[in-house]
Short mmCIF file of C-alpha atoms in Angstrom, two decimals:
data_model
loop_
_atom_site.label_atom_id
_atom_site.label_comp_id
_atom_site.label_asym_id
_atom_site.label_seq_id
_atom_site.Cartn_x
_atom_site.Cartn_y
_atom_site.Cartn_z
CA GLN A 1 2.56 10.45 -10.03
CA VAL A 2 3.79 6.94 -9.34
CA GLN A 3 7.07 5.62 -10.71
CA LEU A 4 7.60 1.88 -11.06
CA VAL A 5 11.11 0.56 -11.62
CA GLU A 6 11.41 -3.06 -12.71
CA SER A 7 14.47 -5.26 -12.68
CA GLY A 8 15.45 -8.88 -13.02
CA GLY A 9 14.54 -9.83 -16.56
CA GLY A 10 16.88 -11.65 -18.90
CA LEU A 11 17.61 -14.70 -21.00
CA VAL A 12 17.43 -18.11 -19.37
CA GLN A 13 17.15 -21.72 -20.45
CA PRO A 14 14.02 -23.80 -19.94
CA GLY A 15 13.74 -25.02 -16.37
CA GLU A 16 15.73 -22.16 -14.91
CA SER A 17 14.54 -19.39 -12.62
CA LEU A 18 14.34 -15.62 -12.56
CA ARG A 19 13.21 -13.12 -9.96
CA LEU A 20 11.59 -9.87 -11.02
CA SER A 21 11.39 -6.86 -8.73
CA CYS A 22 9.18 -3.80 -8.96
CA ALA A 23 9.86 -0.81 -6.74
CA ALA A 24 7.27 1.96 -6.47
CA SER A 25 8.10 5.55 -5.63
CA GLY A 26 6.71 9.02 -6.05
CA SER A 27 3.31 10.28 -4.98
CA ILE A 28 1.72 7.02 -3.93
CA GLY A 29 -1.76 6.93 -2.51
CA ARG A 30 -3.34 4.10 -0.61
CA ILE A 31 -2.11 1.02 -2.43
CA TYR A 32 -4.74 -1.54 -3.33
CA SER A 33 -2.61 -4.00 -5.26
CA MET A 34 0.66 -4.62 -7.05
CA GLY A 35 1.36 -7.22 -9.64
CA TRP A 36 2.65 -8.31 -12.99
CA TYR A 37 1.21 -8.62 -16.45
CA ARG A 38 2.91 -9.89 -19.57
CA ARG A 39 2.63 -9.54 -23.30
CA ALA A 40 4.05 -12.19 -25.58
CA PRO A 41 4.79 -11.46 -29.24
CA GLY A 42 1.57 -11.36 -31.22
CA LYS A 43 -0.61 -11.77 -28.16
CA GLU A 44 -2.61 -9.51 -25.89
CA ARG A 45 -1.45 -8.51 -22.45
CA GLU A 46 -2.45 -11.00 -19.79
CA LEU A 47 -2.42 -11.08 -16.02
CA VAL A 48 0.38 -13.06 -14.43
CA ALA A 49 -0.22 -12.40 -10.75
CA THR A 50 -1.43 -9.66 -8.44
CA ILE A 51 -1.46 -9.28 -4.70
CA THR A 52 -3.49 -6.90 -2.59
CA THR A 53 -2.24 -5.08 0.46
CA SER A 54 -4.20 -7.51 2.60
CA GLY A 55 -2.38 -10.42 0.97
CA ASN A 56 -5.02 -11.76 -1.41
CA THR A 57 -3.47 -13.10 -4.61
CA ASP A 58 -4.71 -13.74 -8.12
CA ILE A 59 -2.46 -15.97 -10.23
CA ALA A 60 -2.87 -17.12 -13.80
CA ASP A 61 -3.51 -20.83 -14.20
CA SER A 62 -0.61 -21.08 -16.64
CA VAL A 63 1.92 -20.14 -13.96
CA LYS A 64 0.36 -21.62 -10.82
CA GLY A 65 2.82 -23.81 -8.97
CA ARG A 66 5.76 -22.20 -10.76
CA PHE A 67 5.51 -18.47 -10.05
CA THR A 68 5.22 -16.84 -6.64
CA LEU A 69 4.32 -13.21 -6.03
CA SER A 70 5.20 -11.43 -2.82
CA ARG A 71 5.23 -7.88 -1.52
CA ASP A 72 7.20 -5.86 0.95
CA ASN A 73 4.62 -3.27 1.95
CA ALA A 74 7.15 -1.21 3.89
CA LYS A 75 9.31 -0.85 0.78
CA ASN A 76 6.44 -0.61 -1.73
CA THR A 77 8.12 -3.38 -3.65
CA ALA A 78 6.72 -6.49 -5.31
CA TYR A 79 8.67 -9.58 -6.28
CA LEU A 80 7.83 -12.26 -8.82
CA GLN A 81 9.78 -15.48 -8.34
CA MET A 82 9.59 -17.49 -11.54
CA ASN A 83 10.69 -21.11 -11.40
CA SER A 84 10.65 -23.89 -13.97
CA LEU A 85 10.47 -21.37 -16.77
CA LYS A 86 9.14 -22.49 -20.13
CA PRO A 87 9.60 -21.05 -23.62
CA GLU A 88 5.95 -19.99 -23.54
CA ASP A 89 6.77 -17.70 -20.62
CA THR A 90 8.75 -15.53 -23.00
CA ALA A 91 7.22 -12.04 -22.91
CA VAL A 92 7.63 -8.47 -21.78
CA TYR A 93 6.66 -8.39 -18.13
CA SER A 94 5.19 -5.15 -16.81
CA CYS A 95 4.62 -4.14 -13.23
CA ASN A 96 1.23 -2.71 -12.27
CA LEU A 97 0.18 -0.75 -9.20
CA VAL A 98 -3.37 0.23 -8.29
CA ASP A 99 -3.84 2.91 -5.66
CA PHE A 100 -6.42 5.36 -4.39
CA TRP A 101 -5.24 8.94 -4.49
CA GLY A 102 -6.30 12.05 -2.65
CA ALA A 103 -9.41 13.20 -0.87
CA THR A 104 -11.67 11.73 -3.55
CA SER A 105 -9.88 8.35 -3.50
CA LEU A 106 -9.31 8.48 -7.22
CA LYS A 107 -8.45 4.98 -8.41
CA ARG A 108 -5.27 4.99 -10.44
CA PHE A 109 -3.50 2.38 -12.52
CA SER A 110 0.25 2.80 -12.97
CA TRP A 111 2.59 0.78 -15.19
CA GLY A 112 6.29 0.16 -15.35
CA GLN A 113 8.28 0.30 -18.56
CA GLY A 114 8.47 -3.48 -18.85
CA THR A 115 11.29 -5.97 -18.68
CA GLN A 116 12.02 -8.69 -21.22
CA VAL A 117 12.03 -12.32 -20.14
CA THR A 118 13.25 -14.78 -22.75
CA VAL A 119 13.26 -18.53 -22.17
CA SER A 120 15.17 -20.37 -24.84
CA SER A 121 17.66 -23.16 -25.24
#
């Protein structure tokens, strides 16, 4: 089983920055990707950004140019640097890890507990 521990959320004013971290531990298989999703009040969960082990990234258009996702493969940790935050970025941000486990390469999707990001003046 994979455990994902998130940190770095909080309350900031528009234009400010936050950095989220997601550390993976436990029985981790061959990691395919790590990333972040978010769910705003009254809305469905949406992808923010993901990065594969080979470095390929997928970033939502709404955060391109403002958010940067990086990974430390040696530490199984992903970081989401969020700059120029806007009120519409307010959401619960959840870390996601996709790995392949065991002899059958079972594809697994693991989630963190979520961290609140609130952008408000």
